[in-house]
Tab-separated table of C-alpha atoms in Angstrom:
chain	number	residue	atom	x	y	z
A	707	MET	CA	107.904	25.937	17.796
A	708	ALA	CA	105.923	28.864	19.198
A	709	THR	CA	105.052	26.781	22.257
A	710	LEU	CA	108.733	25.946	22.817
A	711	LYS	CA	109.737	29.622	22.595
A	712	LEU	CA	106.999	30.518	25.068
A	713	PHE	CA	108.248	27.854	27.459
A	714	PHE	CA	111.832	29.120	27.339
A	715	SER	CA	110.655	32.712	27.837
A	716	PHE	CA	108.686	31.634	30.890
A	717	LEU	CA	111.709	29.703	32.197
A	718	MET	CA	114.034	32.717	31.831
A	719	VAL	CA	111.579	35.018	33.610
A	720	THR	CA	111.225	32.501	36.446
A	721	VAL	CA	115.014	32.184	36.852
A	722	HIS	CA	115.368	35.976	36.860
A	723	LEU	CA	112.678	36.344	39.534
A	724	ILE	CA	114.258	33.690	41.747
A	725	SER	CA	117.698	35.322	41.405
A	726	SER	CA	116.256	38.744	42.226
A	727	MET	CA	114.449	37.391	45.281
A	728	ALA	CA	117.631	35.718	46.520
A	729	ALA	CA	119.663	38.903	46.038
A	730	ASN	CA	117.044	40.963	47.861
A	731	ARG	CA	116.973	38.450	50.706
A	732	HIS	CA	120.764	38.668	51.021
A	733	MET	CA	120.658	42.471	51.180
A	734	LEU	CA	117.897	42.403	53.777
A	735	MET	CA	119.734	39.845	55.916
A	736	GLY	CA	122.759	42.124	56.088
A	737	ASN	CA	120.559	44.877	57.513
A	738	GLN	CA	118.226	42.782	59.653
A	739	MET	CA	118.357	43.957	63.226
A	740	ILE	CA	119.099	41.858	66.287
A	741	ASP	CA	118.299	44.906	68.409
A	742	PRO	CA	116.305	47.706	66.713
A	743	ASN	CA	117.471	50.302	69.226
A	744	TRP	CA	120.264	52.728	68.389
A	745	TYR	CA	122.914	53.376	71.056
A	746	ASP	CA	125.449	56.161	71.520
A	747	ALA	CA	129.178	55.609	71.057
A	748	HIS	CA	132.214	57.149	69.389
A	749	ALA	CA	134.425	55.951	66.552
A	750	THR	CA	138.014	56.409	65.433
A	751	PHE	CA	140.088	54.500	62.877
A	752	TYR	CA	143.386	52.671	62.834
A	753	GLY	CA	145.783	51.785	60.063
A	754	ASP	CA	145.789	53.139	56.527
A	755	MET	CA	143.505	52.558	53.548
A	756	THR	CA	145.202	49.240	52.724
A	757	GLY	CA	144.092	47.836	56.082
A	758	GLY	CA	147.361	46.057	56.864
A	759	ASP	CA	147.167	46.979	60.558
A	760	THR	CA	143.691	45.478	60.878
A	761	MET	CA	144.836	41.921	60.056
A	762	GLN	CA	145.333	39.266	62.760
A	763	GLY	CA	144.268	40.791	66.091
A	764	ALA	CA	142.725	39.775	69.387
A	765	CYS	CA	139.870	37.724	67.925
A	766	GLY	CA	142.254	35.226	66.370
A	767	TYR	CA	141.469	35.840	62.716
A	768	GLY	CA	144.257	35.898	60.141
A	769	ASP	CA	144.189	37.440	56.686
A	770	LEU	CA	140.803	39.156	56.742
A	771	PHE	CA	140.722	39.373	52.951
A	772	LYS	CA	141.170	35.630	52.511
A	773	GLN	CA	138.684	34.927	55.308
A	774	GLY	CA	135.959	37.028	53.716
A	775	TYR	CA	135.847	40.064	56.003
A	776	GLY	CA	137.935	42.469	53.951
A	777	LEU	CA	138.033	45.948	55.442
A	778	GLN	CA	134.412	45.898	56.665
A	779	THR	CA	135.759	45.488	60.199
A	780	THR	CA	136.129	47.143	63.569
A	781	ALA	CA	137.974	46.780	66.836
A	782	LEU	CA	135.855	47.090	69.999
A	783	SER	CA	136.486	48.784	73.316
A	784	THR	CA	136.396	46.768	76.546
A	785	ALA	CA	132.738	47.621	77.138
A	786	LEU	CA	131.744	46.000	73.826
A	787	PHE	CA	134.422	43.316	73.408
A	788	ASN	CA	133.142	41.193	76.319
A	789	ASN	CA	136.458	39.359	76.723
A	790	GLY	CA	136.280	38.238	73.101
A	791	LEU	CA	132.778	36.790	73.179
A	792	THR	CA	131.582	39.519	70.789
A	793	CYS	CA	134.110	38.543	68.105
A	794	GLY	CA	132.292	37.915	64.840
A	795	ALA	CA	129.251	40.048	65.703
A	796	CYS	CA	128.051	42.624	63.177
A	797	PHE	CA	127.204	46.257	63.864
A	798	GLU	CA	125.507	48.939	61.849
A	799	ILE	CA	127.124	52.321	62.532
A	800	LYS	CA	126.291	55.851	61.418
A	801	CYS	CA	127.893	59.215	62.084
A	802	PHE	CA	125.619	61.312	64.285
A	803	ASN	CA	125.183	64.955	65.201
A	804	ASP	CA	128.533	66.295	64.014
A	805	PRO	CA	127.829	68.438	60.938
A	806	GLN	CA	131.432	69.640	60.820
A	807	TRP	CA	132.779	66.152	60.097
A	808	CYS	CA	129.915	63.775	59.214
A	809	TYR	CA	129.363	63.399	55.498
A	810	PRO	CA	125.886	64.651	54.575
A	811	LYS	CA	123.591	61.726	53.795
A	812	ALA	CA	126.433	59.269	54.431
A	813	GLY	CA	124.060	56.586	55.608
A	814	SER	CA	125.567	53.751	57.608
A	815	VAL	CA	128.197	51.021	57.377
A	816	ILE	CA	127.971	47.404	58.530
A	817	VAL	CA	131.132	45.973	60.069
A	818	THR	CA	132.226	42.755	61.771
A	819	ALA	CA	134.053	42.795	65.111
A	820	THR	CA	137.504	41.306	64.471
A	821	ASN	CA	139.790	43.003	67.004
A	822	PHE	CA	140.125	44.649	70.422
A	823	CYS	CA	140.829	48.303	71.149
A	824	PRO	CA	142.777	48.062	74.441
A	825	PRO	CA	142.376	50.545	77.286
A	826	ASN	CA	145.223	52.760	78.371
A	827	TYR	CA	144.917	53.357	82.097
A	828	SER	CA	148.042	55.509	82.166
A	829	LYS	CA	146.102	57.982	80.060
A	830	PRO	CA	142.628	58.169	81.628
A	831	GLU	CA	141.685	61.310	79.722
A	832	GLY	CA	141.210	61.166	75.968
A	833	ASN	CA	141.483	57.403	75.673
A	834	TRP	CA	138.198	56.392	74.126
A	835	CYS	CA	138.726	52.669	74.582
A	836	ASN	CA	138.862	52.856	78.389
A	837	PRO	CA	135.880	51.376	80.266
A	838	PRO	CA	133.031	52.102	80.503
A	839	LEU	CA	133.088	53.865	77.133
A	840	LYS	CA	131.555	52.161	74.102
A	841	HIS	CA	133.869	52.735	71.195
A	842	PHE	CA	134.534	51.454	67.672
A	843	ASP	CA	138.028	51.626	66.190
A	844	LEU	CA	137.128	51.180	62.526
A	845	SER	CA	139.270	50.380	59.525
A	846	LYS	CA	140.132	53.656	57.811
A	847	LEU	CA	138.044	52.687	54.784
A	848	MET	CA	134.920	52.293	56.902
A	849	PHE	CA	135.566	55.494	58.859
A	850	THR	CA	135.943	57.522	55.677
A	851	LYS	CA	132.599	56.283	54.409
A	852	LEU	CA	131.033	58.144	57.348
A	853	ALA	CA	133.202	61.204	57.921
A	854	TYR	CA	136.276	63.161	56.858
A	855	TYR	CA	139.366	61.317	58.079
A	856	LYS	CA	140.766	64.530	59.591
A	857	ALA	CA	137.971	64.393	62.177
A	858	GLY	CA	139.938	61.766	64.069
A	859	ILE	CA	136.987	60.899	66.290
A	860	ILE	CA	133.238	61.173	65.674
A	861	PRO	CA	130.055	60.569	67.653
A	862	VAL	CA	128.093	57.632	66.261
A	863	LYS	CA	124.918	55.648	66.713
A	864	TYR	CA	125.140	51.868	66.504
A	865	ARG	CA	123.011	48.724	66.703
A	866	ARG	CA	123.528	44.976	66.362
A	867	VAL	CA	122.470	43.442	63.052
A	868	LEU	CA	122.560	39.959	61.605
A	869	CYS	CA	125.670	39.073	59.624
A	870	TYR	CA	125.381	37.920	56.040
A	871	LYS	CA	128.365	35.834	54.941
A	872	LYS	CA	128.864	34.130	51.599
A	873	GLY	CA	129.409	30.371	51.709
A	874	GLY	CA	129.632	28.086	54.712
A	875	VAL	CA	131.176	28.416	58.166
A	876	GLN	CA	134.907	27.719	57.905
A	877	PHE	CA	136.874	25.470	60.271
A	878	GLN	CA	140.667	25.738	60.515
A	879	ILE	CA	142.263	22.910	62.506
A	880	LYS	CA	145.353	23.851	64.506
A	881	GLY	CA	147.213	22.485	67.520
A	882	ASN	CA	149.145	19.219	67.937
A	883	PRO	CA	148.358	15.488	68.296
A	884	TYR	CA	147.406	15.981	71.963
A	885	TRP	CA	145.504	19.253	71.694
A	886	THR	CA	143.163	20.471	68.977
A	887	LEU	CA	142.455	24.165	68.430
A	888	VAL	CA	139.746	25.110	65.939
A	889	LEU	CA	139.406	28.594	64.447
A	890	LEU	CA	135.851	29.272	63.250
A	891	TYR	CA	135.228	32.114	60.834
A	892	ASN	CA	132.790	33.386	58.199
A	893	VAL	CA	129.939	32.849	60.658
A	894	GLY	CA	126.611	34.371	59.612
A	895	GLY	CA	123.474	35.164	61.613
A	896	ALA	CA	124.298	36.541	65.050
A	897	GLY	CA	127.967	36.031	64.155
A	898	ASP	CA	129.332	35.574	67.670
A	899	ILE	CA	129.685	32.008	68.970
A	900	LYS	CA	128.711	30.910	72.460
A	901	ASP	CA	129.209	27.141	72.259
A	902	VAL	CA	131.044	24.525	70.188
A	903	LYS	CA	130.985	20.735	70.453
A	904	ILE	CA	133.112	18.314	68.459
A	905	LYS	CA	132.775	14.626	67.665
A	906	GLY	CA	135.344	12.350	66.123
A	907	SER	CA	134.375	9.297	64.114
A	908	SER	CA	135.772	7.135	66.947
A	909	THR	CA	134.753	9.164	70.006
A	910	GLY	CA	131.118	8.036	69.882
A	911	SER	CA	129.735	11.123	71.625
A	912	TRP	CA	129.862	14.881	71.424
A	913	LEU	CA	132.747	16.493	73.329
A	914	GLN	CA	132.397	19.948	74.835
A	915	MET	CA	134.989	22.412	73.582
A	916	SER	CA	136.148	25.438	75.582
A	917	ARG	CA	136.972	28.840	74.196
A	918	ASN	CA	140.697	29.460	74.242
A	919	TRP	CA	140.673	33.042	72.962
A	920	GLY	CA	138.647	35.039	70.474
A	921	VAL	CA	137.084	32.625	67.990
A	922	ASN	CA	139.486	29.758	68.787
A	923	TRP	CA	137.943	26.730	70.523
A	924	GLN	CA	139.928	23.860	72.008
A	925	THR	CA	139.805	20.278	73.256
A	926	GLY	CA	142.403	17.996	74.803
A	927	ALA	CA	140.933	14.917	73.109
A	928	LYS	CA	143.173	13.006	70.693
A	929	LEU	CA	141.435	13.337	67.324
A	930	VAL	CA	144.157	12.751	64.744
A	931	GLY	CA	143.067	10.198	62.136
A	932	GLN	CA	139.342	10.719	62.777
A	933	SER	CA	136.771	12.543	60.670
A	934	LEU	CA	135.313	15.459	62.635
A	935	SER	CA	131.820	16.856	63.097
A	936	PHE	CA	130.777	20.026	64.929
A	937	GLN	CA	127.780	21.544	66.683
A	938	VAL	CA	128.075	25.334	66.661
A	939	THR	CA	125.739	27.614	68.633
A	940	THR	CA	125.632	31.388	68.158
A	941	SER	CA	124.765	33.921	70.855
A	942	ASP	CA	121.077	33.946	69.886
A	943	GLY	CA	120.795	30.231	70.677
A	944	LYS	CA	120.692	28.960	67.102
A	945	MET	CA	122.629	25.725	66.538
A	946	ILE	CA	123.806	24.096	63.331
A	947	GLN	CA	125.286	20.616	63.188
A	948	PHE	CA	128.088	20.128	60.679
A	949	ASP	CA	128.426	16.409	60.048
A	950	THR	CA	131.775	14.987	58.904
A	951	VAL	CA	133.029	18.290	57.518
A	952	VAL	CA	136.633	17.288	58.248
A	953	PRO	CA	137.817	14.033	56.619
A	954	ALA	CA	139.895	11.482	58.536
A	955	ASN	CA	143.090	12.362	56.633
A	956	TRP	CA	143.084	16.003	57.761
A	957	GLN	CA	146.321	17.832	58.551
A	958	PHE	CA	146.962	20.662	60.981
A	959	ASN	CA	146.408	24.197	59.590
A	960	GLN	CA	144.025	22.970	56.898
A	961	VAL	CA	140.720	24.810	56.428
A	962	PHE	CA	137.428	23.002	55.808
A	963	ASP	CA	134.159	24.390	54.479
A	964	GLY	CA	131.094	23.600	56.599
A	965	LYS	CA	128.893	24.223	53.525
A	966	LYS	CA	126.132	25.618	55.782
A	967	ASN	CA	125.698	28.897	57.573
A	968	PHE	CA	123.394	30.695	59.979
């Protein structure tokens, strides 16, 4: 009996240690740097604390709460948006050198790029999203973690970090029988996608997809009635193959879990 109790005690300690290690790894991943250097920029916010105005947007996402991003998001100026190629990337941002508005010891926030802050060339002065300025238009919740909202605009330091996302990469199939559009979201690691290939159960080979806009990738191949596999490559060159993640009886607008992530 004593031996059995000792065994169960050892088992519980082991499980606790493994859980703690996993949690620590997740926290570290969310702060792991792609580029250790800090760069200068400015930040504003848009919308209210509910974040309604941050939904949808130029990256092609939908309900950011349902898709796992919540309000930990930002829109990017032209200089950072890169015509949508930066969608899904994660940034660590901290208020810098503005004691009037920066919260003391506020630390930093980590946000995902989900939208575009468009330039306004009719107003060349005072428009922080005009090129070549690097600018973050944060959700109000994220802005107010760094500074008083009445500041309006603050100087910040930023750097690229790896994204930590819970669960697998998600694939939403849209389009029509002659054109397939795939929205990819909840992408970890580098976060931003540079290449996608698709293969149907009857195509026999991998088909190159092209980026339509934001995180939407397209092909003109007829794929209805076939199970679908994907090869997804992020901006750092890492590729994951998702075999048969979409069953043959799929319907348009359904979402499928890739069960793996970067």
